Short mmCIF file of C-alpha atoms in Angstrom, two decimals:
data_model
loop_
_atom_site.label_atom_id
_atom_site.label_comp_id
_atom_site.label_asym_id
_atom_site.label_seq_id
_atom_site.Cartn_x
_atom_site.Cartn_y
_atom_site.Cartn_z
CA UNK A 1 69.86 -13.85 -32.28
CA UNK A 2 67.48 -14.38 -35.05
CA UNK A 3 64.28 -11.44 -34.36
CA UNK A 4 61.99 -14.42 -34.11
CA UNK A 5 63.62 -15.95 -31.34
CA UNK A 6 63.87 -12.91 -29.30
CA UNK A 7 59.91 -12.81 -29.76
CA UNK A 8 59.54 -16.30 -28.34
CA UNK A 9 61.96 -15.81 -25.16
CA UNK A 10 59.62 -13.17 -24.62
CA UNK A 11 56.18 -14.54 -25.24
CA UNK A 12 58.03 -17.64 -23.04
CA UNK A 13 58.26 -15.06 -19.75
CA UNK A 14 54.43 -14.46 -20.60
CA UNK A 15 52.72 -17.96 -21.66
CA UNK A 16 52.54 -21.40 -21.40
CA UNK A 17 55.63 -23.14 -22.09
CA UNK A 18 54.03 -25.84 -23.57
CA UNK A 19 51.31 -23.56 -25.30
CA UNK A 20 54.47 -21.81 -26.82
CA UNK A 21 56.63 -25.07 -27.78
CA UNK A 22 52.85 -26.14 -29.48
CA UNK A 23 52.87 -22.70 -31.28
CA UNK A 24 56.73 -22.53 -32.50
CA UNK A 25 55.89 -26.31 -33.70
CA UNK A 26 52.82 -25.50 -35.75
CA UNK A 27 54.85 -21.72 -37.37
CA UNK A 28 57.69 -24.24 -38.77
CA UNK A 29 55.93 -27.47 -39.84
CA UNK A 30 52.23 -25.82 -40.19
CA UNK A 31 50.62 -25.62 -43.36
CA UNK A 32 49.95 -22.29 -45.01
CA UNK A 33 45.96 -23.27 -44.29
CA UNK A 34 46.66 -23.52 -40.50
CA UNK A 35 48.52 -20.18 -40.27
CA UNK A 36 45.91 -18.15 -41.89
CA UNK A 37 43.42 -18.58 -39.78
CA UNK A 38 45.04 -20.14 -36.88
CA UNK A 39 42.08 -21.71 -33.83
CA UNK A 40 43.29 -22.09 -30.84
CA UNK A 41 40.93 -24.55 -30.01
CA UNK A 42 42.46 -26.97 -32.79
CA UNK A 43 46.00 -26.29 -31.46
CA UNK A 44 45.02 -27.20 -27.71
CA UNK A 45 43.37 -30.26 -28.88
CA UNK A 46 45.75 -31.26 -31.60
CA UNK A 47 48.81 -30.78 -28.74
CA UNK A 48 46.69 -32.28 -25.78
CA UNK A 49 46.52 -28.76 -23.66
CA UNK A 50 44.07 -26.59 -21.56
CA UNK A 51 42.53 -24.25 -23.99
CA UNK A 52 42.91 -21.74 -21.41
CA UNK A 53 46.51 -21.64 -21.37
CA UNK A 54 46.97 -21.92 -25.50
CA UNK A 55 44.36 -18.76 -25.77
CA UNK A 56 46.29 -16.59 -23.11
CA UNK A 57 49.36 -17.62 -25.05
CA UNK A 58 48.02 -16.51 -28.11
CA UNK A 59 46.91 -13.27 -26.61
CA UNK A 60 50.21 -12.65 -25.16
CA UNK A 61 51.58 -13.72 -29.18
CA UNK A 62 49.40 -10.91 -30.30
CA UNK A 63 50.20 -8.20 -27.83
CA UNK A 64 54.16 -9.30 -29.14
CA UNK A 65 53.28 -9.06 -32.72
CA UNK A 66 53.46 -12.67 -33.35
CA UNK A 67 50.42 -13.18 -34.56
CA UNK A 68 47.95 -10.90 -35.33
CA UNK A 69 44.50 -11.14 -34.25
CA UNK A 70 40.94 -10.89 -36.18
CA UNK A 71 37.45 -10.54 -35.18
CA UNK A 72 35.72 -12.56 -38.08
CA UNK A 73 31.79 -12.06 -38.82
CA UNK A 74 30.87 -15.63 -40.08
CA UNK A 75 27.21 -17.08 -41.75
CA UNK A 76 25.95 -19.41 -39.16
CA UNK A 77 25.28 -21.47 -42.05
CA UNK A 78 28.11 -21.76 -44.33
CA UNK A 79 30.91 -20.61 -41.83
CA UNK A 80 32.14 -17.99 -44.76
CA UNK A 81 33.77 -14.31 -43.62
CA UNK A 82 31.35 -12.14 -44.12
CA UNK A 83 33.77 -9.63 -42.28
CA UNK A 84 37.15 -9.45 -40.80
CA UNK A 85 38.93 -7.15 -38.53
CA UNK A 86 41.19 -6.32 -36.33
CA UNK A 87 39.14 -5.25 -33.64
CA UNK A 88 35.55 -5.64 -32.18
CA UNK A 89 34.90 -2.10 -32.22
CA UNK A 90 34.41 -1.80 -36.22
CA UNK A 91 31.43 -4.61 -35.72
CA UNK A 92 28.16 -2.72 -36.18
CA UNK A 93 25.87 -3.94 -38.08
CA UNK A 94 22.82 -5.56 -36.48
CA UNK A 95 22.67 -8.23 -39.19
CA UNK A 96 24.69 -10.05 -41.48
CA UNK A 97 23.70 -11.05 -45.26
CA UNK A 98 25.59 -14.03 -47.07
CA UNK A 99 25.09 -14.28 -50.55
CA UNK A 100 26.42 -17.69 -50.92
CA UNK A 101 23.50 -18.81 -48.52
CA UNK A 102 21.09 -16.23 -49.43
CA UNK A 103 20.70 -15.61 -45.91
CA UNK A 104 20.25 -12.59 -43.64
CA UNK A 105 20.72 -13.39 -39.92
CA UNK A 106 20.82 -10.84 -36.99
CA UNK A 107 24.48 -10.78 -34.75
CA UNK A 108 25.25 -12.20 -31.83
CA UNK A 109 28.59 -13.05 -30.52
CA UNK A 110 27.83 -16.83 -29.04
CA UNK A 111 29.02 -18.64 -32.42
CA UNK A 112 28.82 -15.92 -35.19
CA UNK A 113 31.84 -13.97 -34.44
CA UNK A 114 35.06 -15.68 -34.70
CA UNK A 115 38.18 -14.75 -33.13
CA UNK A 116 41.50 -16.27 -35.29
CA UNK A 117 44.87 -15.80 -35.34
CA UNK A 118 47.09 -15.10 -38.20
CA UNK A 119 50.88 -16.04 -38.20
CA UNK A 120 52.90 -12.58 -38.97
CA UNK A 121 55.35 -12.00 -41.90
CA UNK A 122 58.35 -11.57 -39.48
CA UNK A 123 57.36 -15.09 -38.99
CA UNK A 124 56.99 -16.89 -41.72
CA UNK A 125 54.92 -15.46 -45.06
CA UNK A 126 52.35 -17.45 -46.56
CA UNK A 127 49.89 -16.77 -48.78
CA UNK A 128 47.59 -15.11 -47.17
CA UNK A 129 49.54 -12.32 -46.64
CA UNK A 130 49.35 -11.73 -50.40
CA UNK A 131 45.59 -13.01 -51.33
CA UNK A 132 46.21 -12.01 -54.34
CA UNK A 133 48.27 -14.47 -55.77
CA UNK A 134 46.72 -17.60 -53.75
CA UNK A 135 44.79 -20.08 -56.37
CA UNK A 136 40.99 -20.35 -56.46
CA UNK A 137 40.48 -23.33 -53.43
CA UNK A 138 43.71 -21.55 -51.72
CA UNK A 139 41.64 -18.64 -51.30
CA UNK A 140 38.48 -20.06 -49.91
CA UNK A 141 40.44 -22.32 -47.47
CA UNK A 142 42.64 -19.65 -46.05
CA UNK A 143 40.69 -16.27 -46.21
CA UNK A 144 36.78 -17.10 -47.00
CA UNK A 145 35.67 -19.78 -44.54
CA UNK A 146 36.56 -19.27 -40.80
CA UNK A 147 38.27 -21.56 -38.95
CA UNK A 148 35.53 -23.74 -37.86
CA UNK A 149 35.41 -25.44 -40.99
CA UNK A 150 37.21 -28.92 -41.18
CA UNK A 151 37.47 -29.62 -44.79
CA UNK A 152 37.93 -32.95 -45.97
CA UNK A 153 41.31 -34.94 -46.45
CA UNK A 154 43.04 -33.40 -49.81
CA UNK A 155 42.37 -35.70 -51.62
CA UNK A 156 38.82 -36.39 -50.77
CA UNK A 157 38.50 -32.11 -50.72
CA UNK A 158 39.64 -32.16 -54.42
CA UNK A 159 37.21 -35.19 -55.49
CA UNK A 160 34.67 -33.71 -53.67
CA UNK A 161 35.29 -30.10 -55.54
CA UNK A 162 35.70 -31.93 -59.28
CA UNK A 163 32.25 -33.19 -58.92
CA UNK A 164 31.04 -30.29 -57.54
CA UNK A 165 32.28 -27.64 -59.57
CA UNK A 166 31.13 -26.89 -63.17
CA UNK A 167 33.84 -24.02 -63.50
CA UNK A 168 35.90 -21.86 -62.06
CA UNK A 169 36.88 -18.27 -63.52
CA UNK A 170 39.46 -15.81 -62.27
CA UNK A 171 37.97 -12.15 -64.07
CA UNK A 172 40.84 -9.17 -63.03
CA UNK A 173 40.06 -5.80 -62.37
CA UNK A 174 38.40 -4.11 -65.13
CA UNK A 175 38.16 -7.20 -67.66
CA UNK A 176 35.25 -8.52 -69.51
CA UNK A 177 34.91 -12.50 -70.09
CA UNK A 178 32.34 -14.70 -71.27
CA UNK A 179 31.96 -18.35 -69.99
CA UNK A 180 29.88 -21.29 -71.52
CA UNK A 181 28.67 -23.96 -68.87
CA UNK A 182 26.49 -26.68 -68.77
CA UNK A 183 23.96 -26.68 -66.35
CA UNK A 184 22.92 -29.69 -64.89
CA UNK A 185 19.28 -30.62 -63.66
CA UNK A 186 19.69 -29.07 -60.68
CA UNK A 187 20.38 -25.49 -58.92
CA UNK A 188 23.69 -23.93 -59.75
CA UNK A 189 25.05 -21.53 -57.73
CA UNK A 190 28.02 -18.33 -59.38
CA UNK A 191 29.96 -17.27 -56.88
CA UNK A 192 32.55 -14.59 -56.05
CA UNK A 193 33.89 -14.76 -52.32
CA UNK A 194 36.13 -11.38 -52.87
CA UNK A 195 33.48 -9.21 -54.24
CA UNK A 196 30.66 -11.50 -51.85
CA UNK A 197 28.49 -11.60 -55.29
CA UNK A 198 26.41 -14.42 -56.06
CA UNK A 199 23.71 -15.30 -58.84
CA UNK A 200 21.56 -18.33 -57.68
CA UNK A 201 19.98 -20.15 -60.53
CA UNK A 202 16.94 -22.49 -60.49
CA UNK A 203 17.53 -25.33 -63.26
CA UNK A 204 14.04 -26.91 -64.21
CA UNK A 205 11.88 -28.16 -66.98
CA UNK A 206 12.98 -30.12 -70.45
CA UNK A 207 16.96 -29.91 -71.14
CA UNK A 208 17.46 -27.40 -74.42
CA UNK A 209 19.94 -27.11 -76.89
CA UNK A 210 19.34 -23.36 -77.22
CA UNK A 211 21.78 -20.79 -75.37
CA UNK A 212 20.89 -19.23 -72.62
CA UNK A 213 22.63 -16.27 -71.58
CA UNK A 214 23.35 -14.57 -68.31
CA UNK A 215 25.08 -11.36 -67.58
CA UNK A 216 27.03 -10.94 -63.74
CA UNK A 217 28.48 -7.10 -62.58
CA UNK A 218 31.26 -7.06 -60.13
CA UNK A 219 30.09 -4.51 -57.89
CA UNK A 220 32.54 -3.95 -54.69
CA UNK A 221 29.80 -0.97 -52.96
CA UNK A 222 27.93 -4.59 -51.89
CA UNK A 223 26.96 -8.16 -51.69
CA UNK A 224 25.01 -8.40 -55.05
CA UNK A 225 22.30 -11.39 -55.52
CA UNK A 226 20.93 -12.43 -58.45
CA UNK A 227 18.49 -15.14 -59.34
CA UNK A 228 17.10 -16.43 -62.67
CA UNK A 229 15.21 -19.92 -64.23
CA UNK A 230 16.78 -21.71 -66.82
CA UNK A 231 16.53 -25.42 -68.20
CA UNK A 232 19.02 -27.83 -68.34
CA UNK A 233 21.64 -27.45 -71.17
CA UNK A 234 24.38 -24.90 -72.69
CA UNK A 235 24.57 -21.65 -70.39
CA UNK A 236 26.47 -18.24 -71.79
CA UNK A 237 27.75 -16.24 -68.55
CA UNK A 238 29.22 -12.62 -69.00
CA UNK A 239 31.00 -11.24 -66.42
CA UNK A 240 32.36 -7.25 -66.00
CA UNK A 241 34.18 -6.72 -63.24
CA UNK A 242 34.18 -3.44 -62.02
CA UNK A 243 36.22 -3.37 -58.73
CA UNK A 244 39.64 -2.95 -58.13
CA UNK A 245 40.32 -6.58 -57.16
CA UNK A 246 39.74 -9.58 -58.97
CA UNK A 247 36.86 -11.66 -59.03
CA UNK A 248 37.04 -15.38 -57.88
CA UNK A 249 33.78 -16.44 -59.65
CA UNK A 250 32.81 -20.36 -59.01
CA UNK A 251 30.19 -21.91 -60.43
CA UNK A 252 28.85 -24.90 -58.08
CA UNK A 253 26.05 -27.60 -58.57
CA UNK A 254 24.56 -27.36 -55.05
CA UNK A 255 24.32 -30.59 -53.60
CA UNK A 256 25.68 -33.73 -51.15
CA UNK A 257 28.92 -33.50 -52.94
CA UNK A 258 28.96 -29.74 -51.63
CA UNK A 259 27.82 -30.04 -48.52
CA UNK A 260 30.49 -32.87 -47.75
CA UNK A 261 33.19 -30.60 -48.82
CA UNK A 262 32.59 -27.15 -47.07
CA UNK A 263 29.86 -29.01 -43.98
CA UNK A 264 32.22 -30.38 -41.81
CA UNK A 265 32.48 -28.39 -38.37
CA UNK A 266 35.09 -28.37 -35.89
CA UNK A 267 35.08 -25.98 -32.08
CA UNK A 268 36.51 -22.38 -32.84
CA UNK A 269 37.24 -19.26 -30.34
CA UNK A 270 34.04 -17.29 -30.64
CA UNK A 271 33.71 -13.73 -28.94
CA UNK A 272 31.46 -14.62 -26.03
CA UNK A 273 34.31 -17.10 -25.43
CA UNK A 274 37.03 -14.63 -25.71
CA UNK A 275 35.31 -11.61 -23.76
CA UNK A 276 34.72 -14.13 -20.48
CA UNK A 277 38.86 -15.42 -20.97
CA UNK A 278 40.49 -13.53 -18.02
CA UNK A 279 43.99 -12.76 -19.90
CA UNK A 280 41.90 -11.39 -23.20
CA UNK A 281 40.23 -8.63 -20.08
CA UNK A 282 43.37 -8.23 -18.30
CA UNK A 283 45.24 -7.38 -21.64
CA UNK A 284 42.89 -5.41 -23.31
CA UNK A 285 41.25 -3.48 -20.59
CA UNK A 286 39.64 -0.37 -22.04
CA UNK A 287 40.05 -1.63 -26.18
CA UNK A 288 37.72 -3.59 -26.46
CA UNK A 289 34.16 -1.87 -27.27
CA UNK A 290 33.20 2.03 -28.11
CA UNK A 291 30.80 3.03 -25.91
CA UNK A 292 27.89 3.52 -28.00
CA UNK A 293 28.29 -0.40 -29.18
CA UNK A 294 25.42 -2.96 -27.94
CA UNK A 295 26.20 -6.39 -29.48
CA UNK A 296 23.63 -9.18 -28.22
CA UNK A 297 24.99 -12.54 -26.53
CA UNK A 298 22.33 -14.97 -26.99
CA UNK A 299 23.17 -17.14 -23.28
CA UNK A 300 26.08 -16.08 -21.07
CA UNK A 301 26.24 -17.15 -17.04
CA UNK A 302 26.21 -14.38 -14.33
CA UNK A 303 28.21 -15.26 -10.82
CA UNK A 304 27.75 -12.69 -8.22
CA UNK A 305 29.56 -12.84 -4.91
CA UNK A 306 29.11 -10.58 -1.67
CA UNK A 307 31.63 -10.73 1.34
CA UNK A 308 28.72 -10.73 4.12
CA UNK A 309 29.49 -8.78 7.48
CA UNK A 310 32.66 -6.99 6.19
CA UNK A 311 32.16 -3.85 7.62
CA UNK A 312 31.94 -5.56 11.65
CA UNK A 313 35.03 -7.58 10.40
CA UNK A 314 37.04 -3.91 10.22
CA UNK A 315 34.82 -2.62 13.09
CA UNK A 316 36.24 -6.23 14.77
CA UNK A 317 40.10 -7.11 13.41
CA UNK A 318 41.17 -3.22 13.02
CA UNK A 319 41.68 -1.88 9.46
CA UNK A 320 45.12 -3.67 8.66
CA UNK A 321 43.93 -6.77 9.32
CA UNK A 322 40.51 -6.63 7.63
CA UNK A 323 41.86 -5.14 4.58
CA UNK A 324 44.72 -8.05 4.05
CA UNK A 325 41.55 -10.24 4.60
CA UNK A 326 39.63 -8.90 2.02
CA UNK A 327 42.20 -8.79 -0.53
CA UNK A 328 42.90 -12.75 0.09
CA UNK A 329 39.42 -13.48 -0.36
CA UNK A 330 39.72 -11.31 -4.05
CA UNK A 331 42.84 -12.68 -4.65
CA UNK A 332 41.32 -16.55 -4.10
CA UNK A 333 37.66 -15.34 -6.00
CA UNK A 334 39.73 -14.35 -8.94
CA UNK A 335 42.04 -17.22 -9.35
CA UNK A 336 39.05 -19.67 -9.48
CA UNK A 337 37.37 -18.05 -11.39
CA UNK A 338 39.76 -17.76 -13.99
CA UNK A 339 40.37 -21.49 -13.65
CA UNK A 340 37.39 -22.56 -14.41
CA UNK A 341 37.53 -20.64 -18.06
CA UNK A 342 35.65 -17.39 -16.45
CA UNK A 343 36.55 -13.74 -15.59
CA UNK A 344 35.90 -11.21 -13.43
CA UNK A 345 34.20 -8.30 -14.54
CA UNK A 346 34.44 -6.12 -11.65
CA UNK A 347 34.22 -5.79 -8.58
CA UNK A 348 32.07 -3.75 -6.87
CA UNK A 349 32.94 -2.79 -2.95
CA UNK A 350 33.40 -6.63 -1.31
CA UNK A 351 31.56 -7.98 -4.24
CA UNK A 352 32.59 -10.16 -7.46
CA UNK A 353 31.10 -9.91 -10.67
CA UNK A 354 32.16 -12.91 -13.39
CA UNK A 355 30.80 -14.12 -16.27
CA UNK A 356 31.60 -17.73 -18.27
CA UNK A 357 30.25 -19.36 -21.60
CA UNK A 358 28.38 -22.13 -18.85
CA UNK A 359 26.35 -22.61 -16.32
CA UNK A 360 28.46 -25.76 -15.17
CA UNK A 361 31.70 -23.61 -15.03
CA UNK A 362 29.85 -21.15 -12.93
CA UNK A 363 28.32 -23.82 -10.18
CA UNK A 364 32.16 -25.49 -9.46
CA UNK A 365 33.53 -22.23 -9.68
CA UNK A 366 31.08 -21.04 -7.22
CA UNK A 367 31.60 -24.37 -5.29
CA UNK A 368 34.62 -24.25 -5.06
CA UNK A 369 34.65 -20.46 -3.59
CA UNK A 370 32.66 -21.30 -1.02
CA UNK A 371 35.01 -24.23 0.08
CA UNK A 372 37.64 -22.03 -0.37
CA UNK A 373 36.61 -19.31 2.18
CA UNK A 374 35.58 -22.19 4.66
CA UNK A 375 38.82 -23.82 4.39
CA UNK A 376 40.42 -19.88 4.98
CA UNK A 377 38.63 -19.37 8.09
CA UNK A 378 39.71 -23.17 9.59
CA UNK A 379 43.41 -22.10 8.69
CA UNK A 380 42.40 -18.61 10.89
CA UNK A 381 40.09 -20.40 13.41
CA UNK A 382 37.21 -17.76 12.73
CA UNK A 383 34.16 -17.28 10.96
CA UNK A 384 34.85 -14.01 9.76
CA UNK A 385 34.70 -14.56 6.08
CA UNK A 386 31.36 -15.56 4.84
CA UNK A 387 30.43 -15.79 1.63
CA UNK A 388 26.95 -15.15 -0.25
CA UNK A 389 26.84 -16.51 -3.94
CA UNK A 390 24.42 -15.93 -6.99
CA UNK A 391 24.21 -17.72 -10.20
CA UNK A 392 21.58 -16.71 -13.20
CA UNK A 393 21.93 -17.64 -17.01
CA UNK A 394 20.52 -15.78 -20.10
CA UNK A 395 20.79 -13.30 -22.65
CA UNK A 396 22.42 -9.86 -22.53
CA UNK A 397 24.61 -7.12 -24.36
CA UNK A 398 27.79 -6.58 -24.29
CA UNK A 399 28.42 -2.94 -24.05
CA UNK A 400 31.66 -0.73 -22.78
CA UNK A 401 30.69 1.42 -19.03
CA UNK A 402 33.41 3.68 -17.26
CA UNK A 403 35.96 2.37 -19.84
CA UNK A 404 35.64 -1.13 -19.82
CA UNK A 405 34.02 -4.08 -21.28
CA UNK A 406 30.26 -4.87 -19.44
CA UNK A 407 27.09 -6.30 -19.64
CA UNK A 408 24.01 -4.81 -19.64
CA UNK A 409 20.32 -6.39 -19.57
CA UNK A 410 17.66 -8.18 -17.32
CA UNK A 411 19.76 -11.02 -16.60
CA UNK A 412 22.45 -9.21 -15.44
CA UNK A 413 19.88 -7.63 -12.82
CA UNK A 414 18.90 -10.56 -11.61
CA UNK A 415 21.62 -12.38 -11.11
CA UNK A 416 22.68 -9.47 -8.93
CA UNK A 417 18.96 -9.80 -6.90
CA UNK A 418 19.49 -13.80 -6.47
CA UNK A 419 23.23 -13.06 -4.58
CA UNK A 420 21.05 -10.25 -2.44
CA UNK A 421 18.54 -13.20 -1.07
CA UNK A 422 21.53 -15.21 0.00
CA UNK A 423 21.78 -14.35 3.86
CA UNK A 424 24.79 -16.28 5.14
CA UNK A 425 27.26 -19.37 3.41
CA UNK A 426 24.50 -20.13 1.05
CA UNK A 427 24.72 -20.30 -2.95
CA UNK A 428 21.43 -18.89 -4.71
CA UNK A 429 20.70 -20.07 -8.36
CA UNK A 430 17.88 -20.24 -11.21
CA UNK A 431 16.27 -22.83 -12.94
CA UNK A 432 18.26 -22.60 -16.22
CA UNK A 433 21.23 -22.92 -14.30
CA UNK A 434 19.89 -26.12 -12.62
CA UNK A 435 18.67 -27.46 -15.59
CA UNK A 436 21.82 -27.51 -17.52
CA UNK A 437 22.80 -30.87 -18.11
CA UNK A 438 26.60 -30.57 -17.42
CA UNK A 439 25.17 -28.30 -13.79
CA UNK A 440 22.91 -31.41 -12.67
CA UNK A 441 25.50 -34.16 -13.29
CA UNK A 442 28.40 -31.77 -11.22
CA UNK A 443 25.89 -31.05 -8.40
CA UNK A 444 24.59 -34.90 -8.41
CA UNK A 445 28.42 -35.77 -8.03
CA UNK A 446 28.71 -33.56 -5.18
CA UNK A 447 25.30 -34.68 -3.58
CA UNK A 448 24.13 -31.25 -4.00
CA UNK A 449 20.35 -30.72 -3.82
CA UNK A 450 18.17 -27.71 -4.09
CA UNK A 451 15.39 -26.37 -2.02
CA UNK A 452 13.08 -23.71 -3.99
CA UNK A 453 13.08 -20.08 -2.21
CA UNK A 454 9.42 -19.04 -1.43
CA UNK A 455 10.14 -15.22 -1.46
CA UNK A 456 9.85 -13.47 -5.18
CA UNK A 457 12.79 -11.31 -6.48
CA UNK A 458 12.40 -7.50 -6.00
CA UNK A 459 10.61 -5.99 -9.03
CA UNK A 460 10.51 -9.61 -11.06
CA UNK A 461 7.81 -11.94 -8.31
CA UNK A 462 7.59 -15.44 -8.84
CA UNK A 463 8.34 -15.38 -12.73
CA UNK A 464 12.00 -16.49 -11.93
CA UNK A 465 12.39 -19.60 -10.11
CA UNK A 466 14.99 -19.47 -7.72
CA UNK A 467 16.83 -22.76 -5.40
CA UNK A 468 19.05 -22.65 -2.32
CA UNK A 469 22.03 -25.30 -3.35
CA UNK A 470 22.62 -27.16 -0.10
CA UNK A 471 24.04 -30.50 0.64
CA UNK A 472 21.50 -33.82 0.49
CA UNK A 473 20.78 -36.12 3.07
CA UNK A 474 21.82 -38.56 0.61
#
């Protein structure tokens, strides 16, 4: 048997099998492009799948050495890689500079780290594996621009780039060259995306016939900038490269033309996505974050659950009994939960903490616990189990406590204090949460209303709205 079948009868005992047949489709008919950076969100959507079960299937690829997986710092603007590892623990840096934008933004996870998949050499090799030897475009398509860019057909992409591009220059390790270009009447932009050095020049006033010169330094110790004013006409550029890698330089008139090839945008995996997927916690427990890491998440929804009146249930059914209880009612919490594209943090005595990238996947997650744990105590013929549910959405940090992946912040606090003013079957939530558009149309479905609660959360007042979600008269 052929090693890379053995690896799929095994990821097969682990994934999706349809997620699997998708991915053994796209590693033999795939382009090179697709297999560099690989989204998961493209392969769902291109095979007509839950993303859910194609990104635990590529987790479980990784774990088998399938694929491997990187953690990709992108611009916000320009969707380049302004870093790439293997794992989140090596991203540090409060902000990020691109010096194709000229643009210095601070981190967060929500959609400026990536999370992509590259196809291993045991596999199938392509290029990227050997960035060295891939051609100028090659490069940028497979290793500088995540995988939230959707480029334009090839044949529109290389239109696009011949009217775009003045020149393009490959400069090795240690040479010297000198380039003539002429500049157009309007800004030019010299880029390298190995090195991440740009020079951004401003093209004004009367053309000239005179040369103008310019000199560029490769520079690997960081992302060098330059900037200069010249007029329209002949341009002299020297170039030294001083690394040990070669320089990629590209010399672009900025404009529509160059917007239409690199602007189009596509979904891709991002971190805050990744860290609330239940498989990605489950697999990678405790190696995830170093504890002295804080990386911000700009808006992440908070479910808290409390098992109300457990201790009289023991006190009540005897030990045995109360204890296969409980675990049913963990075993149910956590299966939602992770079907509606969340996961469980922790859990803390009877309670549930979970987090997920919306506030709708929260409210019919937490809808659907509470029907749930009605429809178990029917099946028993007792009240036993009772449920108390809060819901709260904002920012937070992502940080590693007793050797797992957390969340730290205000919102985290109160989402904990809106569960605590639930008293019996109730769900508790916040006005963000209620004002998200995908929330209002689920609860409107269900003929959910919501009554405001009077009393103020402990240590916070009135400066939270909070609603009791209750059926409508309607």
């Amino acid at each position: 048997m052929h090693e890379s079948d053995a690896l799929f009868t095994a990821l097969r005992n682990l994934g999706s099998a349809d997620a699997v047949r998708a991915i053994q489709d796209l590693v033999r008919d795939g382009s090179d492009e697709e297999l560099a950076r690989t989204n998961p969100l493209s392969v769902a959507a291109a095979a007509g799948l839950p993303e859910d079960a194609v990104i635990a299937t590529f987790l479980h690829a990784a774990r088998l050495g399938l694929f491997e997986m990187s953690w990709n710092v992108l611009c916000p603007h320009c969707s380049g890689v302004l870093n790439a590892t293997t794992t989140l623990k090596t991203v540090r840096e409060s902000h990020y500079y691109c010096a194709f934008c000229d643009a210095a933004e601070e981190l967060h996870l929500d959609n400026q780290v990536e999370v992509s998949f590259t196809v291993s050499p045991r596999l199938r090799h392509i290029g990227a594996h050997d960035p060295g030897g891939l051609t100028f475009w090659d490069y940028h398509r497979q290793v500088f621009f995540g995988s939230g860019v959707a480029f334009p057909k090839r044949a529109v992409f290389d239109a696009l780039a011949q009217s775009c591009m003045l020149e393009t220059l490959e400069v090795r390790p240690g040479e010297r060259m000198i380039l003539t270009v002429q500049l157009p009447e309007s800004p030019v932009v010299l880029f390298d995306p190995i090195t991440h050095t740009a020079h951004l020049a401003a093209v004004e006033g009367e053309p000239t016939v005179e040369r103008q010169d310019l000199s560029i330094l490769f520079d690997s110790l960081h992302p060098n900038v330059g900037r200069s004013v010249f007029r329209p006409g002949p341009l002299r550029v020297s170039f030294d490269n001083r690394t040990q890698e070669r320089a990629l330089l590209g010399v672009y008139r900025a404009g529509p033309e160059l917007d239409e090839m690199i602007g189009g945008r596509r979904p891709f995996l991002t971190a805050k996505h990744l860290l609330s997927n239940q498989t990605f916690r489950d697999i990678y427990r405790t190696d995830t974050l170093d504890v002295d890491q804080r990386l911000k998440i700009m808006s992440l929804t908070f479910l808290f659950t409390d098992l109300k009146g457990s201790t009289e249930l023991y006190e009540r059914v005897g030990d045995l009994v109360a204890y296969d209880l409980v675990r049913a009612h963990f075993r149910l919490l956590h299966e939602i939960v992770a079907s509606e594209s969340g996961a469980v943090v922790k859990t803390i005595g009877d309670a549930v903490m979970a987090t997920f990238t919306t506030p709708d996947r929260a409210v019919s997650a937490a809808l659907r616990m509470q029907d749930s744990m009605r429809q178990l105590n029917a099946e028993r013929g007792a009240e036993d189990l009772t449920l108390k549910i809060g819901l709260h959405e904002g920012p937070c940090l992502a940080v590693s406590l007793n050797d797992r992946q957390d969340y730290f912040g205000q919102t985290v606090n109160i989402a904990s204090r809106v569960q605590n003013l639930a008293t019996s079957d109730s769900i508790f939530a916040t006005e963000p949460i209620l004002l998200h558009a995908a929330s209002a149309d689920l609860l409107a479905s269900r003929h959910i209303g919501s009554r405001p609660w009077t009393q103020g959360l402990r240590g916070i007042g009135d400066r939270v709205p909070v609603f009791e979600l209750a059926a409508s008269d309607v």
